[in-house]
Amino acid sequence: MNYAEIKTTDIANGEGVRVSLFVSGCLHHCKNCFNEIAWDFNYGKPFTEETEKFLLEALSPDYIAGLSLLGGEPFEPQNQRGLLPFVRKFKREFPNKTIWCYTGFTYKDGAFEEKRANCEVTAELVRLIDVLVDGRFVEELKDIRLKFRGSSNQRVIDVKRSLEGNSIVLYLT
């Protein structure tokens, strides 16, 4: 897996001050995507053990609320497989910090409606995420007044409560 960018003090992609990891690779190709350069799976740098160490150190200050995963597309299967070991480490080291994840796939019943987004690690990765912003960016539904999303079709989902209740529970911000 490659990554396009790391932001160590991001306030736009989730609540509080966060560390954001932008993975490379996305097959959605949404019109007017804010990060079109990250569509290419080979763009950026390899996600290595050194990258993980850098991220864990950046996540350690008390003022950091958590980790945000963006792209590209974190739920492309090859990215899921690359992210899962790191997300496990993050949850072990920082059990009180949150993970927000942005995906163009549509969440339903602990997985995704689109078959190609589901692989052998999807269920575990979803369970480790606290808040999921789902749905493709749709230029015609763009609304800059929306919090934590770009278009009105996208949802901000409380994953833990959704899994507990077996139905979509929106995250209240």
mmCIF file of N, CA and C in Angstrom, residues 2-124:
data_model
loop_
_atom_site.group_PDB
_atom_site.id
_atom_site.type_symbol
_atom_site.label_atom_id
_atom_site.label_comp_id
_atom_site.label_asym_id
_atom_site.label_seq_id
_atom_site.Cartn_x
_atom_site.Cartn_y
_atom_site.Cartn_z
ATOM 1 N N ASN A 2 0.455 2.233 -0.737
ATOM 2 C CA ASN A 2 1.124 3.526 -0.736
ATOM 3 C C ASN A 2 0.231 4.557 -0.063
ATOM 4 N N TYR A 3 0.852 5.648 0.356
ATOM 5 C CA TYR A 3 0.072 6.749 0.898
ATOM 6 C C TYR A 3 0.459 8.034 0.181
ATOM 7 N N ALA A 4 -0.506 8.915 0.044
ATOM 8 C CA ALA A 4 -0.309 10.172 -0.669
ATOM 9 C C ALA A 4 0.183 11.279 0.245
ATOM 10 N N GLU A 5 -0.321 11.292 1.492
ATOM 11 C CA GLU A 5 0.001 12.397 2.393
ATOM 12 C C GLU A 5 -0.320 12.020 3.835
ATOM 13 N N ILE A 6 0.377 12.662 4.747
ATOM 14 C CA ILE A 6 0.077 12.580 6.178
ATOM 15 C C ILE A 6 -0.022 14.004 6.692
ATOM 16 N N LYS A 7 -1.104 14.308 7.392
ATOM 17 C CA LYS A 7 -1.248 15.604 8.069
ATOM 18 C C LYS A 7 -1.215 15.320 9.563
ATOM 19 N N THR A 8 -0.292 15.951 10.275
ATOM 20 C CA THR A 8 -0.130 15.662 11.705
ATOM 21 C C THR A 8 -0.987 16.540 12.603
ATOM 22 N N THR A 9 -1.563 17.587 12.076
ATOM 23 C CA THR A 9 -2.488 18.422 12.863
ATOM 24 C C THR A 9 -3.623 18.876 11.950
ATOM 25 N N ASP A 10 -4.578 18.013 11.762
ATOM 26 C CA ASP A 10 -5.695 18.234 10.849
ATOM 27 C C ASP A 10 -6.956 18.516 11.671
ATOM 28 N N ILE A 11 -7.650 19.595 11.342
ATOM 29 C CA ILE A 11 -8.892 19.922 12.050
ATOM 30 C C ILE A 11 -10.115 19.858 11.117
ATOM 31 N N ALA A 12 -9.911 19.406 9.875
ATOM 32 C CA ALA A 12 -11.002 19.390 8.902
ATOM 33 C C ALA A 12 -11.647 18.017 8.727
ATOM 34 N N ASN A 13 -10.974 16.960 9.137
ATOM 35 C CA ASN A 13 -11.424 15.609 8.796
ATOM 36 C C ASN A 13 -11.795 14.787 10.022
ATOM 37 N N GLY A 14 -12.678 15.347 10.831
ATOM 38 C CA GLY A 14 -13.135 14.704 12.049
ATOM 39 C C GLY A 14 -13.074 15.685 13.199
ATOM 40 N N GLU A 15 -13.620 15.271 14.322
ATOM 41 C CA GLU A 15 -13.664 16.160 15.488
ATOM 42 C C GLU A 15 -12.304 16.266 16.162
ATOM 43 N N GLY A 16 -11.997 17.477 16.607
ATOM 44 C CA GLY A 16 -10.754 17.723 17.327
ATOM 45 C C GLY A 16 -9.556 17.782 16.398
ATOM 46 N N VAL A 17 -8.386 17.853 17.005
ATOM 47 C CA VAL A 17 -7.134 17.841 16.244
ATOM 48 C C VAL A 17 -6.791 16.381 15.977
ATOM 49 N N ARG A 18 -6.534 16.056 14.717
ATOM 50 C CA ARG A 18 -6.351 14.670 14.329
ATOM 51 C C ARG A 18 -5.088 14.506 13.482
ATOM 52 N N VAL A 19 -4.637 13.285 13.386
ATOM 53 C CA VAL A 19 -3.612 12.915 12.423
ATOM 54 C C VAL A 19 -4.345 12.230 11.280
ATOM 55 N N SER A 20 -4.122 12.705 10.067
ATOM 56 C CA SER A 20 -4.825 12.162 8.909
ATOM 57 C C SER A 20 -3.858 11.469 7.962
ATOM 58 N N LEU A 21 -4.243 10.267 7.560
ATOM 59 C CA LEU A 21 -3.488 9.464 6.603
ATOM 60 C C LEU A 21 -4.310 9.358 5.331
ATOM 61 N N PHE A 22 -3.749 9.830 4.238
ATOM 62 C CA PHE A 22 -4.393 9.773 2.931
ATOM 63 C C PHE A 22 -3.740 8.647 2.141
ATOM 64 N N VAL A 23 -4.449 7.537 1.983
ATOM 65 C CA VAL A 23 -3.905 6.399 1.244
ATOM 66 C C VAL A 23 -4.023 6.647 -0.252
ATOM 67 N N SER A 24 -3.229 5.934 -1.023
ATOM 68 C CA SER A 24 -3.263 6.048 -2.486
ATOM 69 C C SER A 24 -4.106 4.927 -3.075
ATOM 70 N N GLY A 25 -4.802 5.260 -4.135
ATOM 71 C CA GLY A 25 -5.586 4.283 -4.860
ATOM 72 C C GLY A 25 -7.072 4.447 -4.663
ATOM 73 N N CYS A 26 -7.772 4.704 -5.762
ATOM 74 C CA CYS A 26 -9.232 4.830 -5.718
ATOM 75 C C CYS A 26 -9.779 4.588 -7.116
ATOM 76 N N LEU A 27 -10.783 3.726 -7.193
ATOM 77 C CA LEU A 27 -11.417 3.437 -8.471
ATOM 78 C C LEU A 27 -12.736 4.183 -8.669
ATOM 79 N N HIS A 28 -13.152 4.986 -7.703
ATOM 80 C CA HIS A 28 -14.419 5.724 -7.827
ATOM 81 C C HIS A 28 -14.347 6.826 -8.885
ATOM 82 N N HIS A 29 -13.253 7.591 -8.860
ATOM 83 C CA HIS A 29 -13.039 8.683 -9.808
ATOM 84 C C HIS A 29 -14.206 9.673 -9.827
ATOM 85 N N CYS A 30 -14.579 10.148 -8.646
ATOM 86 C CA CYS A 30 -15.682 11.111 -8.517
ATOM 87 C C CYS A 30 -15.350 12.414 -9.244
ATOM 88 N N LYS A 31 -16.331 12.956 -9.930
ATOM 89 C CA LYS A 31 -16.174 14.235 -10.627
ATOM 90 C C LYS A 31 -15.795 15.322 -9.617
ATOM 91 N N ASN A 32 -14.733 16.058 -9.917
ATOM 92 C CA ASN A 32 -14.210 17.143 -9.081
ATOM 93 C C ASN A 32 -13.766 16.677 -7.687
ATOM 94 N N CYS A 33 -13.244 15.482 -7.624
ATOM 95 C CA CYS A 33 -12.656 14.954 -6.386
ATOM 96 C C CYS A 33 -11.605 15.933 -5.871
ATOM 97 N N PHE A 34 -11.549 16.126 -4.555
ATOM 98 C CA PHE A 34 -10.577 17.051 -3.978
ATOM 99 C C PHE A 34 -9.167 16.478 -3.986
ATOM 100 N N ASN A 35 -9.030 15.170 -4.204
ATOM 101 C CA ASN A 35 -7.728 14.532 -4.112
ATOM 102 C C ASN A 35 -7.487 13.586 -5.290
ATOM 103 N N GLU A 36 -7.747 14.064 -6.487
ATOM 104 C CA GLU A 36 -7.647 13.248 -7.697
ATOM 105 C C GLU A 36 -6.255 12.633 -7.875
ATOM 106 N N ILE A 37 -5.238 13.313 -7.424
ATOM 107 C CA ILE A 37 -3.871 12.807 -7.567
ATOM 108 C C ILE A 37 -3.690 11.460 -6.862
ATOM 109 N N ALA A 38 -4.503 11.198 -5.835
ATOM 110 C CA ALA A 38 -4.382 9.965 -5.053
ATOM 111 C C ALA A 38 -5.203 8.811 -5.629
ATOM 112 N N TRP A 39 -5.763 8.952 -6.838
ATOM 113 C CA TRP A 39 -6.469 7.846 -7.471
ATOM 114 C C TRP A 39 -5.511 6.711 -7.834
ATOM 115 N N ASP A 40 -4.281 7.070 -8.167
ATOM 116 C CA ASP A 40 -3.265 6.114 -8.621
ATOM 117 C C ASP A 40 -2.725 5.324 -7.425
ATOM 118 N N PHE A 41 -2.837 4.009 -7.465
ATOM 119 C CA PHE A 41 -2.359 3.155 -6.368
ATOM 120 C C PHE A 41 -0.854 3.258 -6.177
ATOM 121 N N ASN A 42 -0.121 3.681 -7.201
ATOM 122 C CA ASN A 42 1.334 3.785 -7.116
ATOM 123 C C ASN A 42 1.804 5.176 -6.707
ATOM 124 N N TYR A 43 0.880 6.114 -6.538
ATOM 125 C CA TYR A 43 1.252 7.481 -6.174
ATOM 126 C C TYR A 43 1.767 7.523 -4.737
ATOM 127 N N GLY A 44 2.668 8.438 -4.465
ATOM 128 C CA GLY A 44 3.123 8.683 -3.103
ATOM 129 C C GLY A 44 4.268 7.792 -2.689
ATOM 130 N N LYS A 45 4.236 7.422 -1.414
ATOM 131 C CA LYS A 45 5.321 6.653 -0.816
ATOM 132 C C LYS A 45 4.791 5.331 -0.267
ATOM 133 N N PRO A 46 5.653 4.324 -0.186
ATOM 134 C CA PRO A 46 5.236 3.057 0.422
ATOM 135 C C PRO A 46 4.922 3.231 1.908
ATOM 136 N N PHE A 47 3.881 2.558 2.359
ATOM 137 C CA PHE A 47 3.497 2.562 3.771
ATOM 138 C C PHE A 47 4.335 1.491 4.460
ATOM 139 N N THR A 48 5.347 1.932 5.204
ATOM 140 C CA THR A 48 6.339 1.031 5.796
ATOM 141 C C THR A 48 6.243 1.024 7.321
ATOM 142 N N GLU A 49 7.056 0.218 7.933
ATOM 143 C CA GLU A 49 7.147 0.195 9.391
ATOM 144 C C GLU A 49 7.592 1.561 9.926
ATOM 145 N N GLU A 50 8.467 2.226 9.194
ATOM 146 C CA GLU A 50 8.901 3.575 9.595
ATOM 147 C C GLU A 50 7.733 4.564 9.537
ATOM 148 N N THR A 51 6.872 4.403 8.534
ATOM 149 C CA THR A 51 5.675 5.251 8.426
ATOM 150 C C THR A 51 4.777 5.022 9.639
ATOM 151 N N GLU A 52 4.585 3.761 10.001
ATOM 152 C CA GLU A 52 3.763 3.437 11.175
ATOM 153 C C GLU A 52 4.339 4.072 12.434
ATOM 154 N N LYS A 53 5.642 3.967 12.625
ATOM 155 C CA LYS A 53 6.285 4.562 13.809
ATOM 156 C C LYS A 53 6.088 6.071 13.823
ATOM 157 N N PHE A 54 6.255 6.705 12.676
ATOM 158 C CA PHE A 54 6.051 8.149 12.568
ATOM 159 C C PHE A 54 4.620 8.515 12.960
ATOM 160 N N LEU A 55 3.657 7.781 12.433
ATOM 161 C CA LEU A 55 2.251 8.052 12.735
ATOM 162 C C LEU A 55 1.941 7.850 14.211
ATOM 163 N N LEU A 56 2.412 6.759 14.792
ATOM 164 C CA LEU A 56 2.136 6.490 16.206
ATOM 165 C C LEU A 56 2.736 7.573 17.098
ATOM 166 N N GLU A 57 3.904 8.066 16.736
ATOM 167 C CA GLU A 57 4.505 9.162 17.502
ATOM 168 C C GLU A 57 3.681 10.442 17.346
ATOM 169 N N ALA A 58 3.227 10.715 16.126
ATOM 170 C CA ALA A 58 2.405 11.907 15.882
ATOM 171 C C ALA A 58 1.068 11.822 16.610
ATOM 172 N N LEU A 59 0.566 10.609 16.810
ATOM 173 C CA LEU A 59 -0.711 10.406 17.485
ATOM 174 C C LEU A 59 -0.611 10.446 19.007
ATOM 175 N N SER A 60 0.573 10.422 19.556
ATOM 176 C CA SER A 60 0.750 10.275 21.003
ATOM 177 C C SER A 60 0.409 11.501 21.867
ATOM 178 N N PRO A 61 0.544 12.744 21.403
ATOM 179 C CA PRO A 61 0.205 13.869 22.287
ATOM 180 C C PRO A 61 -1.258 13.834 22.742
ATOM 181 N N ASP A 62 -1.491 14.291 23.960
ATOM 182 C CA ASP A 62 -2.844 14.306 24.526
ATOM 183 C C ASP A 62 -3.822 15.147 23.713
ATOM 184 N N TYR A 63 -3.329 16.194 23.045
ATOM 185 C CA TYR A 63 -4.238 17.070 22.299
ATOM 186 C C TYR A 63 -4.715 16.442 20.981
ATOM 187 N N ILE A 64 -4.142 15.319 20.582
ATOM 188 C CA ILE A 64 -4.583 14.633 19.368
ATOM 189 C C ILE A 64 -5.782 13.750 19.715
ATOM 190 N N ALA A 65 -6.920 14.009 19.057
ATOM 191 C CA ALA A 65 -8.163 13.277 19.339
ATOM 192 C C ALA A 65 -8.186 11.903 18.682
ATOM 193 N N GLY A 66 -7.436 11.744 17.586
ATOM 194 C CA GLY A 66 -7.443 10.450 16.934
ATOM 195 C C GLY A 66 -6.900 10.475 15.532
ATOM 196 N N LEU A 67 -7.207 9.421 14.815
ATOM 197 C CA LEU A 67 -6.708 9.151 13.474
ATOM 198 C C LEU A 67 -7.849 9.267 12.479
ATOM 199 N N SER A 68 -7.585 9.901 11.342
ATOM 200 C CA SER A 68 -8.547 9.939 10.240
ATOM 201 C C SER A 68 -7.919 9.260 9.029
ATOM 202 N N LEU A 69 -8.699 8.395 8.395
ATOM 203 C CA LEU A 69 -8.256 7.651 7.214
ATOM 204 C C LEU A 69 -9.032 8.161 6.009
ATOM 205 N N LEU A 70 -8.289 8.598 4.989
ATOM 206 C CA LEU A 70 -8.899 9.143 3.787
ATOM 207 C C LEU A 70 -8.119 8.633 2.584
ATOM 208 N N GLY A 71 -8.443 9.173 1.431
ATOM 209 C CA GLY A 71 -7.706 8.716 0.266
ATOM 210 C C GLY A 71 -7.689 9.723 -0.842
ATOM 211 N N GLY A 72 -7.480 9.067 -1.925
ATOM 212 C CA GLY A 72 -7.726 7.723 -2.370
ATOM 213 C C GLY A 72 -8.963 7.132 -1.678
ATOM 214 N N GLU A 73 -8.879 5.831 -1.515
ATOM 215 C CA GLU A 73 -9.998 5.086 -0.929
ATOM 216 C C GLU A 73 -9.485 4.038 0.063
ATOM 217 N N PRO A 74 -9.687 4.286 1.372
ATOM 218 C CA PRO A 74 -9.230 3.316 2.373
ATOM 219 C C PRO A 74 -9.865 1.935 2.228
ATOM 220 N N PHE A 75 -11.069 1.853 1.658
ATOM 221 C CA PHE A 75 -11.737 0.559 1.568
ATOM 222 C C PHE A 75 -11.567 -0.146 0.220
ATOM 223 N N GLU A 76 -10.638 0.318 -0.613
ATOM 224 C CA GLU A 76 -10.215 -0.547 -1.716
ATOM 225 C C GLU A 76 -9.580 -1.758 -1.025
ATOM 226 N N PRO A 77 -9.891 -2.986 -1.449
ATOM 227 C CA PRO A 77 -9.404 -4.167 -0.724
ATOM 228 C C PRO A 77 -7.904 -4.171 -0.432
ATOM 229 N N GLN A 78 -7.057 -3.784 -1.384
ATOM 230 C CA GLN A 78 -5.617 -3.792 -1.110
ATOM 231 C C GLN A 78 -5.240 -2.769 -0.036
ATOM 232 N N ASN A 79 -5.980 -1.681 0.061
ATOM 233 C CA ASN A 79 -5.722 -0.706 1.125
ATOM 234 C C ASN A 79 -6.217 -1.217 2.472
ATOM 235 N N GLN A 80 -7.344 -1.904 2.487
ATOM 236 C CA GLN A 80 -7.830 -2.503 3.739
ATOM 237 C C GLN A 80 -6.779 -3.438 4.324
ATOM 238 N N ARG A 81 -6.224 -4.272 3.459
ATOM 239 C CA ARG A 81 -5.224 -5.240 3.922
ATOM 240 C C ARG A 81 -3.979 -4.536 4.442
ATOM 241 N N GLY A 82 -3.622 -3.416 3.857
ATOM 242 C CA GLY A 82 -2.477 -2.642 4.322
ATOM 243 C C GLY A 82 -2.766 -1.875 5.600
ATOM 244 N N LEU A 83 -3.988 -1.404 5.757
ATOM 245 C CA LEU A 83 -4.350 -0.592 6.919
ATOM 246 C C LEU A 83 -4.624 -1.404 8.178
ATOM 247 N N LEU A 84 -5.207 -2.581 8.044
ATOM 248 C CA LEU A 84 -5.663 -3.325 9.210
ATOM 249 C C LEU A 84 -4.586 -3.539 10.272
ATOM 250 N N PRO A 85 -3.388 -4.016 9.948
ATOM 251 C CA PRO A 85 -2.382 -4.200 11.011
ATOM 252 C C PRO A 85 -2.047 -2.896 11.738
ATOM 253 N N PHE A 86 -1.981 -1.794 10.998
ATOM 254 C CA PHE A 86 -1.698 -0.504 11.634
ATOM 255 C C PHE A 86 -2.857 -0.058 12.520
ATOM 256 N N VAL A 87 -4.080 -0.219 12.047
ATOM 257 C CA VAL A 87 -5.253 0.188 12.828
ATOM 258 C C VAL A 87 -5.335 -0.636 14.117
ATOM 259 N N ARG A 88 -4.998 -1.900 14.053
ATOM 260 C CA ARG A 88 -4.944 -2.726 15.279
ATOM 261 C C ARG A 88 -3.939 -2.152 16.276
ATOM 262 N N LYS A 89 -2.747 -1.805 15.793
ATOM 263 C CA LYS A 89 -1.713 -1.216 16.671
ATOM 264 C C LYS A 89 -2.216 0.081 17.284
ATOM 265 N N PHE A 90 -2.823 0.928 16.442
ATOM 266 C CA PHE A 90 -3.351 2.203 16.927
ATOM 267 C C PHE A 90 -4.344 1.974 18.062
ATOM 268 N N LYS A 91 -5.286 1.057 17.882
ATOM 269 C CA LYS A 91 -6.307 0.800 18.906
ATOM 270 C C LYS A 91 -5.698 0.240 20.186
ATOM 271 N N ARG A 92 -4.639 -0.581 20.064
ATOM 272 C CA ARG A 92 -3.964 -1.102 21.261
ATOM 273 C C ARG A 92 -3.252 0.008 22.019
ATOM 274 N N GLU A 93 -2.561 0.876 21.295
ATOM 275 C CA GLU A 93 -1.784 1.939 21.935
ATOM 276 C C GLU A 93 -2.631 3.108 22.408
ATOM 277 N N PHE A 94 -3.722 3.377 21.717
ATOM 278 C CA PHE A 94 -4.549 4.549 22.023
ATOM 279 C C PHE A 94 -6.026 4.164 22.102
ATOM 280 N N PRO A 95 -6.404 3.353 23.079
ATOM 281 C CA PRO A 95 -7.793 2.866 23.131
ATOM 282 C C PRO A 95 -8.829 3.968 23.336
ATOM 283 N N ASN A 96 -8.419 5.134 23.815
ATOM 284 C CA ASN A 96 -9.371 6.219 24.061
ATOM 285 C C ASN A 96 -9.425 7.252 22.939
ATOM 286 N N LYS A 97 -8.669 7.014 21.876
ATOM 287 C CA LYS A 97 -8.701 7.917 20.726
ATOM 288 C C LYS A 97 -9.552 7.280 19.632
ATOM 289 N N THR A 98 -10.113 8.115 18.787
ATOM 290 C CA THR A 98 -11.067 7.637 17.788
ATOM 291 C C THR A 98 -10.454 7.513 16.395
ATOM 292 N N ILE A 99 -11.114 6.687 15.600
ATOM 293 C CA ILE A 99 -10.778 6.577 14.181
ATOM 294 C C ILE A 99 -11.984 7.040 13.377
ATOM 295 N N TRP A 100 -11.744 8.017 12.523
ATOM 296 C CA TRP A 100 -12.712 8.436 11.522
ATOM 297 C C TRP A 100 -12.212 7.930 10.183
ATOM 298 N N CYS A 101 -13.121 7.471 9.337
ATOM 299 C CA CYS A 101 -12.740 6.978 8.013
ATOM 300 C C CYS A 101 -13.709 7.516 6.975
ATOM 301 N N TYR A 102 -13.139 7.943 5.855
ATOM 302 C CA TYR A 102 -13.922 8.461 4.738
ATOM 303 C C TYR A 102 -13.864 7.462 3.591
ATOM 304 N N THR A 103 -15.034 7.070 3.090
ATOM 305 C CA THR A 103 -15.100 6.111 1.991
ATOM 306 C C THR A 103 -16.162 6.522 0.983
ATOM 307 N N GLY A 104 -15.910 6.209 -0.258
ATOM 308 C CA GLY A 104 -16.908 6.427 -1.306
ATOM 309 C C GLY A 104 -17.897 5.284 -1.407
ATOM 310 N N PHE A 105 -17.632 4.192 -0.696
ATOM 311 C CA PHE A 105 -18.553 3.067 -0.681
ATOM 312 C C PHE A 105 -19.722 3.363 0.258
ATOM 313 N N THR A 106 -20.823 2.631 0.096
ATOM 314 C CA THR A 106 -22.019 2.836 0.909
ATOM 315 C C THR A 106 -22.110 1.737 1.957
ATOM 316 N N TYR A 107 -22.134 2.149 3.218
ATOM 317 C CA TYR A 107 -22.153 1.235 4.364
ATOM 318 C C TYR A 107 -23.549 0.662 4.570
ATOM 319 N N LYS A 108 -23.586 -0.643 4.872
ATOM 320 C CA LYS A 108 -24.860 -1.282 5.192
ATOM 321 C C LYS A 108 -24.580 -2.575 5.954
ATOM 322 N N ASP A 109 -25.167 -2.727 7.111
ATOM 323 C CA ASP A 109 -25.119 -3.975 7.868
ATOM 324 C C ASP A 109 -23.703 -4.476 8.154
ATOM 325 N N GLY A 110 -22.819 -3.590 8.553
ATOM 326 C CA GLY A 110 -21.471 -3.996 8.944
ATOM 327 C C GLY A 110 -20.516 -4.215 7.796
ATOM 328 N N ALA A 111 -20.957 -3.953 6.578
ATOM 329 C CA ALA A 111 -20.096 -4.118 5.410
ATOM 330 C C ALA A 111 -20.463 -3.016 4.404
ATOM 331 N N PHE A 112 -20.342 -3.304 3.133
ATOM 332 C CA PHE A 112 -20.640 -2.316 2.104
ATOM 333 C C PHE A 112 -21.563 -2.898 1.052
ATOM 334 N N GLU A 113 -22.426 -2.053 0.507
ATOM 335 C CA GLU A 113 -23.354 -2.494 -0.528
ATOM 336 C C GLU A 113 -22.607 -2.948 -1.779
ATOM 337 N N GLU A 114 -21.497 -2.289 -2.092
ATOM 338 C CA GLU A 114 -20.722 -2.629 -3.279
ATOM 339 C C GLU A 114 -19.846 -3.855 -2.982
ATOM 340 N N LYS A 115 -20.061 -4.918 -3.709
ATOM 341 C CA LYS A 115 -19.364 -6.186 -3.445
ATOM 342 C C LYS A 115 -17.853 -6.049 -3.476
ATOM 343 N N ARG A 116 -17.314 -5.242 -4.393
ATOM 344 C CA ARG A 116 -15.860 -5.169 -4.526
ATOM 345 C C ARG A 116 -15.176 -4.549 -3.307
ATOM 346 N N ALA A 117 -15.932 -3.906 -2.419
ATOM 347 C CA ALA A 117 -15.341 -3.305 -1.224
ATOM 348 C C ALA A 117 -15.186 -4.304 -0.091
ATOM 349 N N ASN A 118 -15.797 -5.455 -0.227
ATOM 350 C CA ASN A 118 -15.794 -6.436 0.855
ATOM 351 C C ASN A 118 -14.771 -7.529 0.574
ATOM 352 N N CYS A 119 -13.881 -7.724 1.551
ATOM 353 C CA CYS A 119 -12.867 -8.778 1.443
ATOM 354 C C CYS A 119 -12.727 -9.432 2.818
ATOM 355 N N GLU A 120 -11.742 -10.286 2.973
ATOM 356 C CA GLU A 120 -11.589 -11.067 4.203
ATOM 357 C C GLU A 120 -11.286 -10.224 5.446
ATOM 358 N N VAL A 121 -10.890 -8.965 5.301
ATOM 359 C CA VAL A 121 -10.570 -8.136 6.474
ATOM 360 C C VAL A 121 -11.584 -7.023 6.728
ATOM 361 N N THR A 122 -12.576 -6.888 5.856
ATOM 362 C CA THR A 122 -13.514 -5.761 5.945
ATOM 363 C C THR A 122 -14.240 -5.699 7.288
ATOM 364 N N ALA A 123 -14.812 -6.801 7.721
ATOM 365 C CA ALA A 123 -15.613 -6.793 8.955
ATOM 366 C C ALA A 123 -14.770 -6.339 10.151
ATOM 367 N N GLU A 124 -13.550 -6.836 10.260
ATOM 368 C CA GLU A 124 -12.703 -6.425 11.389
ATOM 369 C C GLU A 124 -12.329 -4.961 11.287
#
